[in-house]
């Protein structure tokens, strides 16, 4: 094992995400939304998802065959370099199906289990979010290609905070999530449901949201966006004292994070 070179890993992740984002954007059939009422649009989306993951995996393993990989569609490989890529080729699948713009390609690199690189490509916004551990978080727009440093929003009192969340695909989990959201709404300015966890986390990083929380995320939904949010100065975590994980993931400006986490604990947001 050698020490990782985060800049090399970042460049690879940026290029893989750019190519996959272009494939998904340019390859989406124009009538996909219409097809949703007819045959099997899910298959088309699944095909695009698989094609994007294959592109990313081929690109990354072509350059770094010794690395491990965990992908939403393809299971995992161990690798021998200490680096593992965590890949969501299409986060926000339902938005993609309906032609809504909030979907993303998410790629993170971990070194011995610690996230060191994160890239979230949001093709329909023409934005690429990226971070290296300890190096800050940035967004790159298509128009001029410059990196702009990201900073979380100054914290308002919780009752003026705009907080996003997501709802799981499993019915009984969604039902409890709705109960929690119902209790939270009067305590906040408002709630949003964007439809892509990776984009929600980047929106916290960019100061477009005061906070975000969700139960039931997978590592690939979370890995890149969590690092980007933290590198923008936001706090991330799960239940009190724990890191963000499948039970509960929270990201918010310091000052919003603490009371939000306390309410989510009180409302039992991590269980049915
Ligand atoms: C989903 C999105 C959504 C979140 C779900 C995720 P997918 O990922 O991130 O915002 O609410 O929990 O599963 O299925 O589109 O990759």
PDB file of C-alpha atoms and ligand atoms in Angstrom:
ATOM      1  CA  UNK A   1       0.000   0.000   0.000  1.00  0.00           C
ATOM      2  CA  UNK A   2       1.211   3.495  -0.806  1.00  0.00           C
ATOM      3  CA  UNK A   3       0.029   6.861   0.497  1.00  0.00           C
ATOM      4  CA  UNK A   4      -2.861   8.061  -1.588  1.00  0.00           C
ATOM      5  CA  UNK A   5      -2.513  11.063  -3.864  1.00  0.00           C
ATOM      6  CA  UNK A   6      -5.864  12.850  -3.319  1.00  0.00           C
ATOM      7  CA  UNK A   7      -5.346  15.170  -6.287  1.00  0.00           C
ATOM      8  CA  UNK A   8      -4.970  12.215  -8.631  1.00  0.00           C
ATOM      9  CA  UNK A   9      -8.051  10.576  -7.118  1.00  0.00           C
ATOM     10  CA  UNK A  10     -10.019  13.822  -7.386  1.00  0.00           C
ATOM     11  CA  UNK A  11      -9.099  14.257 -11.052  1.00  0.00           C
ATOM     12  CA  UNK A  12     -10.190  10.698 -11.820  1.00  0.00           C
ATOM     13  CA  UNK A  13     -13.471  11.130  -9.933  1.00  0.00           C
ATOM     14  CA  UNK A  14     -14.170  14.446 -11.696  1.00  0.00           C
ATOM     15  CA  UNK A  15     -13.593  12.944 -15.124  1.00  0.00           C
ATOM     16  CA  UNK A  16     -15.607   9.778 -14.404  1.00  0.00           C
ATOM     17  CA  UNK A  17     -18.508  11.841 -13.019  1.00  0.00           C
ATOM     18  CA  UNK A  18     -18.399  14.256 -15.968  1.00  0.00           C
ATOM     19  CA  UNK A  19     -18.567  11.398 -18.482  1.00  0.00           C
ATOM     20  CA  UNK A  20     -21.353   9.571 -16.629  1.00  0.00           C
ATOM     21  CA  UNK A  21     -23.334  12.800 -16.205  1.00  0.00           C
ATOM     22  CA  UNK A  22     -23.086  13.509 -19.931  1.00  0.00           C
ATOM     23  CA  UNK A  23     -24.165   9.949 -20.759  1.00  0.00           C
ATOM     24  CA  UNK A  24     -27.230  10.226 -18.516  1.00  0.00           C
ATOM     25  CA  UNK A  25     -28.165  13.727 -19.693  1.00  0.00           C
ATOM     26  CA  UNK A  26     -27.645  13.110 -23.413  1.00  0.00           C
ATOM     27  CA  UNK A  27     -28.882   9.510 -23.405  1.00  0.00           C
ATOM     28  CA  UNK A  28     -32.194  10.131 -21.623  1.00  0.00           C
ATOM     29  CA  UNK A  29     -34.991   9.415 -24.105  1.00  0.00           C
ATOM     30  CA  UNK A  30     -37.030  12.599 -24.600  1.00  0.00           C
ATOM     31  CA  UNK A  31     -40.303  10.684 -24.148  1.00  0.00           C
ATOM     32  CA  UNK A  32     -39.290   8.934 -20.928  1.00  0.00           C
ATOM     33  CA  UNK A  33     -41.881  10.843 -18.894  1.00  0.00           C
ATOM     34  CA  UNK A  34     -44.628   9.862 -21.336  1.00  0.00           C
ATOM     35  CA  UNK A  35     -43.477   6.266 -21.344  1.00  0.00           C
ATOM     36  CA  UNK A  36     -44.019   6.304 -17.587  1.00  0.00           C
ATOM     37  CA  UNK A  37     -47.700   5.739 -18.186  1.00  0.00           C
ATOM     38  CA  UNK A  38     -47.142   2.985 -20.764  1.00  0.00           C
ATOM     39  CA  UNK A  39     -44.751   0.043 -20.965  1.00  0.00           C
ATOM     40  CA  UNK A  40     -41.834  -0.176 -18.552  1.00  0.00           C
ATOM     41  CA  UNK A  41     -39.999   3.108 -18.088  1.00  0.00           C
ATOM     42  CA  UNK A  42     -38.251   1.707 -15.034  1.00  0.00           C
ATOM     43  CA  UNK A  43     -36.298  -0.600 -17.348  1.00  0.00           C
ATOM     44  CA  UNK A  44     -35.060   2.368 -19.362  1.00  0.00           C
ATOM     45  CA  UNK A  45     -33.941   4.136 -16.209  1.00  0.00           C
ATOM     46  CA  UNK A  46     -32.319   0.959 -14.908  1.00  0.00           C
ATOM     47  CA  UNK A  47     -30.496   0.551 -18.218  1.00  0.00           C
ATOM     48  CA  UNK A  48     -29.182   4.113 -18.039  1.00  0.00           C
ATOM     49  CA  UNK A  49     -28.206   3.611 -14.396  1.00  0.00           C
ATOM     50  CA  UNK A  50     -26.309   0.412 -15.255  1.00  0.00           C
ATOM     51  CA  UNK A  51     -24.633   1.999 -18.281  1.00  0.00           C
ATOM     52  CA  UNK A  52     -23.480   4.957 -16.170  1.00  0.00           C
ATOM     53  CA  UNK A  53     -22.125   2.666 -13.451  1.00  0.00           C
ATOM     54  CA  UNK A  54     -20.306   0.535 -16.037  1.00  0.00           C
ATOM     55  CA  UNK A  55     -18.725   3.652 -17.537  1.00  0.00           C
ATOM     56  CA  UNK A  56     -17.533   4.805 -14.101  1.00  0.00           C
ATOM     57  CA  UNK A  57     -16.269   1.380 -13.030  1.00  0.00           C
ATOM     58  CA  UNK A  58     -14.447   0.778 -16.327  1.00  0.00           C
ATOM     59  CA  UNK A  59     -12.847   4.223 -16.118  1.00  0.00           C
ATOM     60  CA  UNK A  60     -11.738   3.904 -12.493  1.00  0.00           C
ATOM     61  CA  UNK A  61     -10.549   0.301 -12.668  1.00  0.00           C
ATOM     62  CA  UNK A  62      -8.820   1.051 -15.995  1.00  0.00           C
ATOM     63  CA  UNK A  63      -6.731   3.702 -14.235  1.00  0.00           C
ATOM     64  CA  UNK A  64      -6.447   2.052 -10.814  1.00  0.00           C
ATOM     65  CA  UNK A  65      -7.038  -1.709 -11.081  1.00  0.00           C
ATOM     66  CA  UNK A  66      -5.827  -2.301  -7.518  1.00  0.00           C
ATOM     67  CA  UNK A  67      -8.593  -0.249  -5.853  1.00  0.00           C
ATOM     68  CA  UNK A  68     -11.767  -1.601  -4.263  1.00  0.00           C
ATOM     69  CA  UNK A  69     -15.220  -0.459  -5.296  1.00  0.00           C
ATOM     70  CA  UNK A  70     -18.719  -0.278  -3.837  1.00  0.00           C
ATOM     71  CA  UNK A  71     -21.405   0.635  -6.351  1.00  0.00           C
ATOM     72  CA  UNK A  72     -25.190   0.935  -6.071  1.00  0.00           C
ATOM     73  CA  UNK A  73     -25.798  -1.407  -8.973  1.00  0.00           C
ATOM     74  CA  UNK A  74     -22.823  -3.733  -8.878  1.00  0.00           C
ATOM     75  CA  UNK A  75     -22.039  -4.908  -5.353  1.00  0.00           C
ATOM     76  CA  UNK A  76     -18.476  -4.605  -4.151  1.00  0.00           C
ATOM     77  CA  UNK A  77     -14.849  -5.585  -4.779  1.00  0.00           C
ATOM     78  CA  UNK A  78     -12.146  -5.491  -2.106  1.00  0.00           C
ATOM     79  CA  UNK A  79      -8.982  -4.225  -3.823  1.00  0.00           C
ATOM     80  CA  UNK A  80      -5.472  -4.160  -2.364  1.00  0.00           C
ATOM     81  CA  UNK A  81      -4.454  -0.468  -2.404  1.00  0.00           C
ATOM     82  CA  UNK A  82      -6.366   0.735   0.662  1.00  0.00           C
ATOM     83  CA  UNK A  83      -8.508   2.918  -1.626  1.00  0.00           C
ATOM     84  CA  UNK A  84     -12.171   2.123  -2.147  1.00  0.00           C
ATOM     85  CA  UNK A  85     -14.457   3.986  -4.520  1.00  0.00           C
ATOM     86  CA  UNK A  86     -18.089   4.453  -3.456  1.00  0.00           C
ATOM     87  CA  UNK A  87     -20.283   5.121  -6.466  1.00  0.00           C
ATOM     88  CA  UNK A  88     -23.894   6.121  -7.038  1.00  0.00           C
ATOM     89  CA  UNK A  89     -24.203   6.477 -10.813  1.00  0.00           C
ATOM     90  CA  UNK A  90     -27.665   8.058 -10.579  1.00  0.00           C
ATOM     91  CA  UNK A  91     -28.864   9.536  -7.306  1.00  0.00           C
ATOM     92  CA  UNK A  92     -32.373  10.902  -7.716  1.00  0.00           C
ATOM     93  CA  UNK A  93     -33.678   8.161  -9.967  1.00  0.00           C
ATOM     94  CA  UNK A  94     -37.332   9.166  -9.656  1.00  0.00           C
ATOM     95  CA  UNK A  95     -36.539  12.774 -10.611  1.00  0.00           C
ATOM     96  CA  UNK A  96     -34.625  11.466 -13.632  1.00  0.00           C
ATOM     97  CA  UNK A  97     -37.603   9.333 -14.629  1.00  0.00           C
ATOM     98  CA  UNK A  98     -39.953  12.330 -14.500  1.00  0.00           C
ATOM     99  CA  UNK A  99     -37.588  14.801 -16.180  1.00  0.00           C
ATOM    100  CA  UNK A 100     -37.042  16.821 -13.005  1.00  0.00           C
ATOM    101  CA  UNK A 101     -33.559  18.356 -12.899  1.00  0.00           C
ATOM    102  CA  UNK A 102     -32.430  17.310  -9.411  1.00  0.00           C
ATOM    103  CA  UNK A 103     -30.362  14.182  -9.959  1.00  0.00           C
ATOM    104  CA  UNK A 104     -26.647  13.563  -9.691  1.00  0.00           C
ATOM    105  CA  UNK A 105     -23.679  11.281 -10.155  1.00  0.00           C
ATOM    106  CA  UNK A 106     -21.914  10.726  -6.825  1.00  0.00           C
ATOM    107  CA  UNK A 107     -18.359   9.358  -6.502  1.00  0.00           C
ATOM    108  CA  UNK A 108     -16.267   9.205  -3.322  1.00  0.00           C
ATOM    109  CA  UNK A 109     -12.860   7.728  -2.573  1.00  0.00           C
ATOM    110  CA  UNK A 110     -12.076   6.289   0.858  1.00  0.00           C
ATOM    111  CA  UNK A 111      -8.627   5.507   2.221  1.00  0.00           C
ATOM    112  CA  UNK A 112      -8.654   2.774   4.856  1.00  0.00           C
ATOM    113  CA  UNK A 113     -12.310   3.538   5.470  1.00  0.00           C
ATOM    114  CA  UNK A 114     -11.929   7.334   5.715  1.00  0.00           C
ATOM    115  CA  UNK A 115     -13.510   9.503   3.027  1.00  0.00           C
ATOM    116  CA  UNK A 116     -10.835  11.589   1.365  1.00  0.00           C
ATOM    117  CA  UNK A 117     -12.412  12.681  -1.947  1.00  0.00           C
ATOM    118  CA  UNK A 118     -15.983  13.480  -2.959  1.00  0.00           C
ATOM    119  CA  UNK A 119     -17.475  14.550  -6.283  1.00  0.00           C
ATOM    120  CA  UNK A 120     -21.162  15.220  -6.994  1.00  0.00           C
ATOM    121  CA  UNK A 121     -21.940  16.069 -10.609  1.00  0.00           C
ATOM    122  CA  UNK A 122     -25.360  17.711 -11.159  1.00  0.00           C
ATOM    123  CA  UNK A 123     -25.667  17.818 -14.964  1.00  0.00           C
ATOM    124  CA  UNK A 124     -28.977  19.696 -15.277  1.00  0.00           C
ATOM    125  CA  UNK A 125     -27.644  22.498 -13.049  1.00  0.00           C
ATOM    126  CA  UNK A 126     -24.299  22.417 -14.854  1.00  0.00           C
ATOM    127  CA  UNK A 127     -22.600  22.206 -11.467  1.00  0.00           C
ATOM    128  CA  UNK A 128     -19.849  19.964 -10.155  1.00  0.00           C
ATOM    129  CA  UNK A 129     -19.322  19.879  -6.406  1.00  0.00           C
ATOM    130  CA  UNK A 130     -16.045  18.531  -5.096  1.00  0.00           C
ATOM    131  CA  UNK A 131     -13.943  18.231  -1.951  1.00  0.00           C
ATOM    132  CA  UNK A 132     -10.728  16.700  -0.697  1.00  0.00           C
ATOM    133  CA  UNK A 133     -10.395  15.967   3.021  1.00  0.00           C
ATOM    134  CA  UNK A 134      -8.854  19.032   4.689  1.00  0.00           C
ATOM    135  CA  UNK A 135      -8.859  21.035   1.449  1.00  0.00           C
ATOM    136  CA  UNK A 136     -12.274  22.736   1.510  1.00  0.00           C
ATOM    137  CA  UNK A 137     -15.274  22.234  -0.760  1.00  0.00           C
ATOM    138  CA  UNK A 138     -15.870  23.839  -4.139  1.00  0.00           C
ATOM    139  CA  UNK A 139     -18.380  24.100  -6.925  1.00  0.00           C
ATOM    140  CA  UNK A 140     -17.388  24.357 -10.554  1.00  0.00           C
ATOM    141  CA  UNK A 141     -19.905  25.769 -13.020  1.00  0.00           C
ATOM    142  CA  UNK A 142     -19.912  24.828 -16.677  1.00  0.00           C
ATOM    143  CA  UNK A 143     -19.924  28.433 -17.858  1.00  0.00           C
ATOM    144  CA  UNK A 144     -16.388  29.409 -16.817  1.00  0.00           C
ATOM    145  CA  UNK A 145     -14.972  26.306 -15.186  1.00  0.00           C
ATOM    146  CA  UNK A 146     -13.738  28.220 -12.128  1.00  0.00           C
ATOM    147  CA  UNK A 147     -13.858  26.658  -8.683  1.00  0.00           C
ATOM    148  CA  UNK A 148     -15.863  28.679  -6.168  1.00  0.00           C
ATOM    149  CA  UNK A 149     -15.351  27.892  -2.473  1.00  0.00           C
ATOM    150  CA  UNK A 150     -18.444  26.650  -0.668  1.00  0.00           C
ATOM    151  CA  UNK A 151     -19.546  27.793   2.757  1.00  0.00           C
ATOM    152  CA  UNK A 152     -22.592  26.726   4.740  1.00  0.00           C
ATOM    153  CA  UNK A 153     -25.256  29.302   5.509  1.00  0.00           C
ATOM    154  CA  UNK A 154     -25.070  31.340   8.744  1.00  0.00           C
ATOM    155  CA  UNK A 155     -27.363  29.579  11.198  1.00  0.00           C
ATOM    156  CA  UNK A 156     -30.792  31.100  11.836  1.00  0.00           C
ATOM    157  CA  UNK A 157     -32.830  30.107  14.895  1.00  0.00           C
ATOM    158  CA  UNK A 158     -34.294  26.660  14.252  1.00  0.00           C
ATOM    159  CA  UNK A 159     -37.790  28.039  13.694  1.00  0.00           C
ATOM    160  CA  UNK A 160     -36.414  29.978  10.698  1.00  0.00           C
ATOM    161  CA  UNK A 161     -34.428  27.064   9.260  1.00  0.00           C
ATOM    162  CA  UNK A 162     -35.181  25.574   5.843  1.00  0.00           C
ATOM    163  CA  UNK A 163     -34.540  21.837   6.126  1.00  0.00           C
ATOM    164  CA  UNK A 164     -34.707  19.191   3.446  1.00  0.00           C
ATOM    165  CA  UNK A 165     -35.425  15.513   3.921  1.00  0.00           C
ATOM    166  CA  UNK A 166     -36.136  12.373   1.952  1.00  0.00           C
ATOM    167  CA  UNK A 167     -38.514   9.449   2.165  1.00  0.00           C
ATOM    168  CA  UNK A 168     -37.494   5.825   1.884  1.00  0.00           C
ATOM    169  CA  UNK A 169     -38.838   3.444  -0.766  1.00  0.00           C
ATOM    170  CA  UNK A 170     -40.182   1.055   1.929  1.00  0.00           C
ATOM    171  CA  UNK A 171     -43.789   1.778   2.931  1.00  0.00           C
ATOM    172  CA  UNK A 172     -43.626   1.370   6.709  1.00  0.00           C
ATOM    173  CA  UNK A 173     -40.404   3.411   6.862  1.00  0.00           C
ATOM    174  CA  UNK A 174     -42.061   6.193   4.845  1.00  0.00           C
ATOM    175  CA  UNK A 175     -45.062   6.188   7.145  1.00  0.00           C
ATOM    176  CA  UNK A 176     -42.923   6.848  10.223  1.00  0.00           C
ATOM    177  CA  UNK A 177     -40.842   9.404   8.308  1.00  0.00           C
ATOM    178  CA  UNK A 178     -44.069  11.265   7.549  1.00  0.00           C
ATOM    179  CA  UNK A 179     -44.940  11.288  11.289  1.00  0.00           C
ATOM    180  CA  UNK A 180     -41.534  12.750  12.121  1.00  0.00           C
ATOM    181  CA  UNK A 181     -41.855  15.385   9.368  1.00  0.00           C
ATOM    182  CA  UNK A 182     -45.325  16.303  10.620  1.00  0.00           C
ATOM    183  CA  UNK A 183     -43.926  16.967  14.096  1.00  0.00           C
ATOM    184  CA  UNK A 184     -40.970  18.910  12.716  1.00  0.00           C
ATOM    185  CA  UNK A 185     -42.807  21.249  10.342  1.00  0.00           C
ATOM    186  CA  UNK A 186     -44.158  23.609  13.041  1.00  0.00           C
ATOM    187  CA  UNK A 187     -40.650  23.833  14.544  1.00  0.00           C
ATOM    188  CA  UNK A 188     -38.991  24.959  11.278  1.00  0.00           C
ATOM    189  CA  UNK A 189     -39.403  27.620   8.595  1.00  0.00           C
ATOM    190  CA  UNK A 190     -40.309  24.856   6.148  1.00  0.00           C
ATOM    191  CA  UNK A 191     -39.400  21.443   4.778  1.00  0.00           C
ATOM    192  CA  UNK A 192     -38.211  20.524   1.271  1.00  0.00           C
ATOM    193  CA  UNK A 193     -38.072  17.134  -0.465  1.00  0.00           C
ATOM    194  CA  UNK A 194     -35.556  17.527  -3.288  1.00  0.00           C
ATOM    195  CA  UNK A 195     -35.290  13.882  -4.364  1.00  0.00           C
ATOM    196  CA  UNK A 196     -31.509  13.411  -4.347  1.00  0.00           C
ATOM    197  CA  UNK A 197     -29.632  12.973  -1.086  1.00  0.00           C
ATOM    198  CA  UNK A 198     -26.325  13.843  -2.776  1.00  0.00           C
ATOM    199  CA  UNK A 199     -27.747  17.152  -4.059  1.00  0.00           C
ATOM    200  CA  UNK A 200     -29.360  17.926  -0.692  1.00  0.00           C
ATOM    201  CA  UNK A 201     -25.974  17.545   1.004  1.00  0.00           C
ATOM    202  CA  UNK A 202     -24.333  19.814  -1.581  1.00  0.00           C
ATOM    203  CA  UNK A 203     -27.119  22.364  -1.078  1.00  0.00           C
ATOM    204  CA  UNK A 204     -26.283  22.454   2.637  1.00  0.00           C
ATOM    205  CA  UNK A 205     -22.625  22.962   1.640  1.00  0.00           C
ATOM    206  CA  UNK A 206     -23.586  25.776  -0.750  1.00  0.00           C
ATOM    207  CA  UNK A 207     -25.793  27.617   1.770  1.00  0.00           C
ATOM    208  CA  UNK A 208     -28.987  26.883  -0.163  1.00  0.00           C
ATOM    209  CA  UNK A 209     -30.408  24.901   2.756  1.00  0.00           C
ATOM    210  CA  UNK A 210     -29.922  25.282   6.497  1.00  0.00           C
ATOM    211  CA  UNK A 211     -30.073  21.539   7.018  1.00  0.00           C
ATOM    212  CA  UNK A 212     -30.950  18.089   5.732  1.00  0.00           C
ATOM    213  CA  UNK A 213     -31.769  14.793   7.397  1.00  0.00           C
ATOM    214  CA  UNK A 214     -32.879  11.354   6.293  1.00  0.00           C
ATOM    215  CA  UNK A 215     -33.186   7.818   7.574  1.00  0.00           C
ATOM    216  CA  UNK A 216     -32.374   4.804   5.408  1.00  0.00           C
ATOM    217  CA  UNK A 217     -29.615   6.124   3.152  1.00  0.00           C
ATOM    218  CA  UNK A 218     -27.063   3.783   1.621  1.00  0.00           C
ATOM    219  CA  UNK A 219     -23.314   4.503   1.743  1.00  0.00           C
ATOM    220  CA  UNK A 220     -23.312   5.496  -1.942  1.00  0.00           C
ATOM    221  CA  UNK A 221     -26.071   8.116  -1.413  1.00  0.00           C
ATOM    222  CA  UNK A 222     -24.060   9.719   1.363  1.00  0.00           C
ATOM    223  CA  UNK A 223     -20.330   9.276   0.838  1.00  0.00           C
ATOM    224  CA  UNK A 224     -19.392  12.172  -1.464  1.00  0.00           C
ATOM    225  CA  UNK A 225     -22.002  14.673  -0.266  1.00  0.00           C
ATOM    226  CA  UNK A 226     -21.169  14.146   3.413  1.00  0.00           C
ATOM    227  CA  UNK A 227     -17.509  15.063   2.804  1.00  0.00           C
ATOM    228  CA  UNK A 228     -18.499  18.083   0.674  1.00  0.00           C
ATOM    229  CA  UNK A 229     -20.866  19.352   3.399  1.00  0.00           C
ATOM    230  CA  UNK A 230     -18.221  18.939   6.114  1.00  0.00           C
ATOM    231  CA  UNK A 231     -15.520  20.601   4.040  1.00  0.00           C
ATOM    232  CA  UNK A 232     -17.885  23.561   3.593  1.00  0.00           C
ATOM    233  CA  UNK A 233     -17.997  23.882   7.387  1.00  0.00           C
ATOM    234  CA  UNK A 234     -21.335  22.185   7.974  1.00  0.00           C
ATOM    235  CA  UNK A 235     -21.696  19.557  10.679  1.00  0.00           C
ATOM    236  CA  UNK A 236     -22.705  16.040   9.730  1.00  0.00           C
ATOM    237  CA  UNK A 237     -23.653  13.110  11.915  1.00  0.00           C
ATOM    238  CA  UNK A 238     -26.319  10.638  12.857  1.00  0.00           C
ATOM    239  CA  UNK A 239     -27.817   9.943  16.261  1.00  0.00           C
ATOM    240  CA  UNK A 240     -26.041  11.877  19.028  1.00  0.00           C
ATOM    241  CA  UNK A 241     -22.357  10.929  19.113  1.00  0.00           C
ATOM    242  CA  UNK A 242     -22.527   8.797  15.980  1.00  0.00           C
ATOM    243  CA  UNK A 243     -21.497   9.419  12.380  1.00  0.00           C
ATOM    244  CA  UNK A 244     -24.113   9.729   9.662  1.00  0.00           C
ATOM    245  CA  UNK A 245     -25.221   6.287   8.549  1.00  0.00           C
ATOM    246  CA  UNK A 246     -28.213   4.292   7.369  1.00  0.00           C
ATOM    247  CA  UNK A 247     -30.073   4.828  10.653  1.00  0.00           C
ATOM    248  CA  UNK A 248     -29.892   8.590  10.404  1.00  0.00           C
ATOM    249  CA  UNK A 249     -27.933  11.128   8.394  1.00  0.00           C
ATOM    250  CA  UNK A 250     -27.988  14.821   9.311  1.00  0.00           C
ATOM    251  CA  UNK A 251     -26.088  17.719   7.773  1.00  0.00           C
ATOM    252  CA  UNK A 252     -26.610  21.306   8.843  1.00  0.00           C
ATOM    253  CA  UNK A 253     -24.951  24.595   9.650  1.00  0.00           C
ATOM    254  CA  UNK A 254     -23.447  24.642  13.154  1.00  0.00           C
ATOM    255  CA  UNK A 255     -26.185  26.134  15.318  1.00  0.00           C
ATOM    256  CA  UNK A 256     -28.934  24.359  13.368  1.00  0.00           C
ATOM    257  CA  UNK A 257     -27.363  20.907  13.587  1.00  0.00           C
ATOM    258  CA  UNK A 258     -27.542  20.579  17.375  1.00  0.00           C
ATOM    259  CA  UNK A 259     -31.234  21.447  17.951  1.00  0.00           C
ATOM    260  CA  UNK A 260     -32.244  19.529  14.804  1.00  0.00           C
ATOM    261  CA  UNK A 261     -30.374  16.435  15.985  1.00  0.00           C
ATOM    262  CA  UNK A 262     -31.999  16.748  19.433  1.00  0.00           C
ATOM    263  CA  UNK A 263     -35.511  16.936  17.931  1.00  0.00           C
ATOM    264  CA  UNK A 264     -34.842  14.000  15.603  1.00  0.00           C
ATOM    265  CA  UNK A 265     -33.684  11.997  18.615  1.00  0.00           C
ATOM    266  CA  UNK A 266     -36.805  13.015  20.572  1.00  0.00           C
ATOM    267  CA  UNK A 267     -39.074  12.051  17.648  1.00  0.00           C
ATOM    268  CA  UNK A 268     -37.288   8.717  17.075  1.00  0.00           C
ATOM    269  CA  UNK A 269     -36.337   9.544  13.501  1.00  0.00           C
ATOM    270  CA  UNK A 270     -34.050   6.505  13.233  1.00  0.00           C
ATOM    271  CA  UNK A 271     -36.700   3.810  13.741  1.00  0.00           C
ATOM    272  CA  UNK A 272     -40.295   2.883  12.914  1.00  0.00           C
TER     273      UNK A 272
HETATM  274  C1  LIG B   1     -32.537   8.082  -3.393  1.00  0.00           C
HETATM  275  C2  LIG B   1     -32.432   9.603  -3.326  1.00  0.00           C
HETATM  276  C3  LIG B   1     -33.568  10.181  -2.512  1.00  0.00           C
HETATM  277  C4  LIG B   1     -33.588   9.603  -1.121  1.00  0.00           C
HETATM  278  C5  LIG B   1     -33.656   8.082  -1.187  1.00  0.00           C
HETATM  279  C6  LIG B   1     -32.493   7.544  -1.998  1.00  0.00           C
HETATM  280  P1  LIG B   1     -31.644   6.786  -5.585  1.00  0.00           P
HETATM  281  O1  LIG B   1     -31.450   7.536  -4.128  1.00  0.00           O
HETATM  282  O2  LIG B   1     -31.195  10.003  -2.785  1.00  0.00           O
HETATM  283  O3  LIG B   1     -33.446  11.586  -2.364  1.00  0.00           O
HETATM  284  O4  LIG B   1     -34.709  10.107  -0.442  1.00  0.00           O
HETATM  285  O5  LIG B   1     -33.557   7.617   0.148  1.00  0.00           O
HETATM  286  O6  LIG B   1     -32.570   6.133  -2.039  1.00  0.00           O
HETATM  287  O7  LIG B   1     -32.512   5.588  -5.317  1.00  0.00           O
HETATM  288  O8  LIG B   1     -32.267   7.763  -6.489  1.00  0.00           O
HETATM  289  O9  LIG B   1     -30.232   6.444  -5.950  1.00  0.00           O
END
